[in-house]
C-alpha cells in the first residue's frame, strides 16, 4: 500500500469521487497512474469533496505488488 498526498484545484471537477458523466479528481488520478504503471489502478481517497472544492494535504492510497516497484 502506498500513500499519496495530493493538493488540487477542484474548480473544473465534480468533486473527488467518480460519477457517471462528470469529471472527477479520482478519475484523473486513476488515468494518470494507469499510464504510469501500465495497468488499471484504483485510487482510494480519505473522503469525498463536493463540486468545485479545492484540497490541500488530501490523502489517498493505491495497492500495488512489490514487483511493480522495480
Short mmCIF file of N, CA and C in Angstrom, two decimals:
data_model
loop_
_atom_site.label_atom_id
_atom_site.label_comp_id
_atom_site.label_asym_id
_atom_site.label_seq_id
_atom_site.Cartn_x
_atom_site.Cartn_y
_atom_site.Cartn_z
N UNK A 1 0.86 -1.17 0.00
CA UNK A 1 0.00 0.00 0.00
C UNK A 1 0.90 1.23 0.00
N UNK A 2 0.57 2.14 -0.88
CA UNK A 2 1.34 3.37 -1.00
C UNK A 2 0.42 4.56 -0.74
N UNK A 3 0.83 5.42 0.19
CA UNK A 3 0.07 6.64 0.50
C UNK A 3 0.46 7.73 -0.49
N UNK A 4 -0.53 8.51 -0.88
CA UNK A 4 -0.32 9.62 -1.81
C UNK A 4 -0.92 10.87 -1.17
N UNK A 5 -0.13 11.91 -1.06
CA UNK A 5 -0.65 13.18 -0.56
C UNK A 5 -0.86 14.10 -1.76
N UNK A 6 -2.06 14.65 -1.87
CA UNK A 6 -2.43 15.47 -3.02
C UNK A 6 -2.85 16.87 -2.60
N UNK A 7 -2.66 17.79 -3.51
CA UNK A 7 -3.26 19.12 -3.41
C UNK A 7 -3.84 19.39 -4.78
N UNK A 8 -5.06 19.92 -4.82
CA UNK A 8 -5.65 20.19 -6.13
C UNK A 8 -6.63 21.35 -6.10
N UNK A 9 -6.80 21.94 -7.27
CA UNK A 9 -7.79 22.97 -7.51
C UNK A 9 -8.99 22.26 -8.13
N UNK A 10 -10.07 22.20 -7.42
CA UNK A 10 -11.23 21.45 -7.87
C UNK A 10 -12.22 22.24 -8.71
N UNK A 11 -11.84 23.43 -9.15
CA UNK A 11 -12.77 24.30 -9.87
C UNK A 11 -13.47 23.62 -11.05
N UNK A 12 -12.75 22.82 -11.80
CA UNK A 12 -13.29 22.21 -13.02
C UNK A 12 -13.83 20.79 -12.79
N UNK A 13 -13.94 20.36 -11.55
CA UNK A 13 -14.28 18.97 -11.26
C UNK A 13 -15.55 18.85 -10.43
N UNK A 14 -16.19 17.68 -10.54
CA UNK A 14 -17.43 17.42 -9.80
C UNK A 14 -17.16 16.89 -8.39
N UNK A 15 -15.93 17.01 -7.94
CA UNK A 15 -15.53 16.52 -6.62
C UNK A 15 -14.52 15.40 -6.75
N UNK A 16 -14.23 14.72 -5.65
CA UNK A 16 -13.24 13.65 -5.64
C UNK A 16 -13.76 12.40 -6.35
N UNK A 17 -14.91 11.91 -5.97
CA UNK A 17 -15.37 10.58 -6.36
C UNK A 17 -15.88 10.51 -7.80
N UNK A 18 -15.54 9.40 -8.47
CA UNK A 18 -16.01 9.15 -9.83
C UNK A 18 -17.54 9.11 -9.85
N UNK A 19 -18.11 9.85 -10.82
CA UNK A 19 -19.55 9.91 -11.02
C UNK A 19 -19.82 9.82 -12.51
N UNK A 20 -20.81 9.04 -12.93
CA UNK A 20 -21.11 8.91 -14.36
C UNK A 20 -21.37 10.26 -15.02
N UNK A 21 -20.71 10.49 -16.14
CA UNK A 21 -20.93 11.70 -16.91
C UNK A 21 -20.32 12.96 -16.33
N UNK A 22 -19.53 12.84 -15.26
CA UNK A 22 -18.92 14.00 -14.60
C UNK A 22 -17.40 13.81 -14.53
N UNK A 23 -16.66 14.88 -14.60
CA UNK A 23 -15.20 14.83 -14.47
C UNK A 23 -14.83 14.92 -13.00
N UNK A 24 -14.03 13.95 -12.51
CA UNK A 24 -13.66 13.94 -11.09
C UNK A 24 -12.15 13.86 -10.91
N UNK A 25 -11.71 14.24 -9.74
CA UNK A 25 -10.29 14.15 -9.39
C UNK A 25 -9.85 12.69 -9.37
N UNK A 26 -10.63 11.81 -8.76
CA UNK A 26 -10.28 10.39 -8.68
C UNK A 26 -10.07 9.81 -10.09
N UNK A 27 -10.96 10.13 -11.00
CA UNK A 27 -10.85 9.63 -12.37
C UNK A 27 -9.53 10.08 -13.02
N UNK A 28 -9.18 11.34 -12.87
CA UNK A 28 -7.96 11.87 -13.49
C UNK A 28 -6.71 11.23 -12.86
N UNK A 29 -6.72 11.04 -11.55
CA UNK A 29 -5.58 10.41 -10.88
C UNK A 29 -5.44 8.96 -11.35
N UNK A 30 -6.56 8.25 -11.41
CA UNK A 30 -6.52 6.85 -11.85
C UNK A 30 -6.04 6.73 -13.30
N UNK A 31 -6.47 7.63 -14.17
CA UNK A 31 -6.00 7.62 -15.56
C UNK A 31 -4.49 7.83 -15.62
N UNK A 32 -3.99 8.78 -14.86
CA UNK A 32 -2.55 9.09 -14.85
C UNK A 32 -1.74 7.92 -14.29
N UNK A 33 -2.19 7.35 -13.19
CA UNK A 33 -1.48 6.20 -12.61
C UNK A 33 -1.54 4.98 -13.53
N UNK A 34 -2.64 4.83 -14.24
CA UNK A 34 -2.77 3.73 -15.19
C UNK A 34 -1.73 3.82 -16.29
N UNK A 35 -1.51 5.03 -16.80
CA UNK A 35 -0.46 5.25 -17.82
C UNK A 35 0.92 4.99 -17.23
N UNK A 36 1.15 5.46 -16.03
CA UNK A 36 2.45 5.32 -15.38
C UNK A 36 2.78 3.85 -15.07
N UNK A 37 1.79 3.12 -14.54
CA UNK A 37 2.03 1.74 -14.12
C UNK A 37 1.73 0.71 -15.21
N UNK A 38 1.08 1.15 -16.29
CA UNK A 38 0.77 0.24 -17.38
C UNK A 38 -0.38 -0.71 -17.09
N UNK A 39 -1.23 -0.35 -16.15
CA UNK A 39 -2.40 -1.16 -15.82
C UNK A 39 -3.43 -0.31 -15.09
N UNK A 40 -4.66 -0.77 -15.09
CA UNK A 40 -5.72 -0.07 -14.36
C UNK A 40 -5.37 -0.05 -12.88
N UNK A 41 -5.48 1.12 -12.26
CA UNK A 41 -5.12 1.27 -10.86
C UNK A 41 -6.22 2.02 -10.12
N UNK A 42 -6.77 1.39 -9.09
CA UNK A 42 -7.81 2.02 -8.28
C UNK A 42 -7.17 2.87 -7.18
N UNK A 43 -7.66 4.09 -7.04
CA UNK A 43 -7.20 5.00 -6.01
C UNK A 43 -8.32 5.16 -4.99
N UNK A 44 -7.98 5.01 -3.71
CA UNK A 44 -8.95 5.19 -2.63
C UNK A 44 -8.61 6.46 -1.89
N UNK A 45 -9.57 7.37 -1.83
CA UNK A 45 -9.36 8.64 -1.15
C UNK A 45 -9.82 8.59 0.30
N UNK A 46 -9.37 9.57 1.08
CA UNK A 46 -9.70 9.61 2.51
C UNK A 46 -11.11 10.10 2.76
N UNK A 47 -11.75 10.61 1.74
CA UNK A 47 -13.11 11.12 1.89
C UNK A 47 -13.58 11.66 0.56
N UNK A 48 -14.67 12.39 0.59
CA UNK A 48 -15.23 12.95 -0.64
C UNK A 48 -15.23 14.47 -0.54
N UNK A 49 -15.20 15.11 -1.70
CA UNK A 49 -15.36 16.56 -1.74
C UNK A 49 -16.49 16.88 -2.70
N UNK A 50 -17.06 18.04 -2.57
CA UNK A 50 -18.14 18.49 -3.43
C UNK A 50 -17.60 19.16 -4.69
N UNK A 51 -18.49 19.44 -5.61
CA UNK A 51 -18.13 20.13 -6.84
C UNK A 51 -17.41 21.44 -6.53
N UNK A 52 -16.29 21.66 -7.21
CA UNK A 52 -15.56 22.92 -7.10
C UNK A 52 -14.70 23.07 -5.87
N UNK A 53 -14.64 22.07 -5.01
CA UNK A 53 -13.87 22.17 -3.77
C UNK A 53 -12.39 21.90 -4.03
N UNK A 54 -11.53 22.70 -3.44
CA UNK A 54 -10.08 22.53 -3.55
C UNK A 54 -9.60 21.72 -2.34
N UNK A 55 -8.39 21.18 -2.45
CA UNK A 55 -7.86 20.39 -1.34
C UNK A 55 -6.37 20.65 -1.16
N UNK A 56 -5.95 20.68 0.08
CA UNK A 56 -4.54 20.69 0.47
C UNK A 56 -4.35 19.50 1.40
N UNK A 57 -3.27 18.78 1.25
CA UNK A 57 -2.96 17.63 2.11
C UNK A 57 -4.05 16.56 2.08
N UNK A 58 -4.65 16.34 0.93
CA UNK A 58 -5.65 15.28 0.77
C UNK A 58 -4.90 13.96 0.65
N UNK A 59 -5.33 12.96 1.39
CA UNK A 59 -4.64 11.67 1.39
C UNK A 59 -5.44 10.62 0.63
N UNK A 60 -4.71 9.82 -0.12
CA UNK A 60 -5.29 8.71 -0.87
C UNK A 60 -4.28 7.56 -0.81
N UNK A 61 -4.69 6.39 -1.31
CA UNK A 61 -3.71 5.29 -1.38
C UNK A 61 -4.02 4.40 -2.58
N UNK A 62 -2.97 3.68 -3.00
CA UNK A 62 -3.09 2.66 -4.02
C UNK A 62 -2.44 1.39 -3.48
N UNK A 63 -2.90 0.26 -3.96
CA UNK A 63 -2.29 -1.02 -3.62
C UNK A 63 -1.60 -1.56 -4.86
N UNK A 64 -0.32 -1.87 -4.75
CA UNK A 64 0.44 -2.43 -5.86
C UNK A 64 1.27 -3.60 -5.35
N UNK A 65 1.68 -4.43 -6.26
CA UNK A 65 2.54 -5.56 -5.92
C UNK A 65 3.98 -5.06 -5.77
N UNK A 66 4.75 -5.68 -4.91
CA UNK A 66 6.13 -5.26 -4.71
C UNK A 66 6.92 -5.34 -6.01
N UNK A 67 6.61 -6.29 -6.85
CA UNK A 67 7.33 -6.44 -8.14
C UNK A 67 7.13 -5.22 -9.03
N UNK A 68 6.07 -4.45 -8.83
CA UNK A 68 5.81 -3.26 -9.65
C UNK A 68 6.69 -2.07 -9.23
N UNK A 69 7.37 -2.18 -8.12
CA UNK A 69 8.21 -1.08 -7.62
C UNK A 69 9.58 -1.04 -8.30
N UNK A 70 9.92 -2.04 -9.06
CA UNK A 70 11.23 -2.10 -9.69
C UNK A 70 11.24 -1.41 -11.02
#
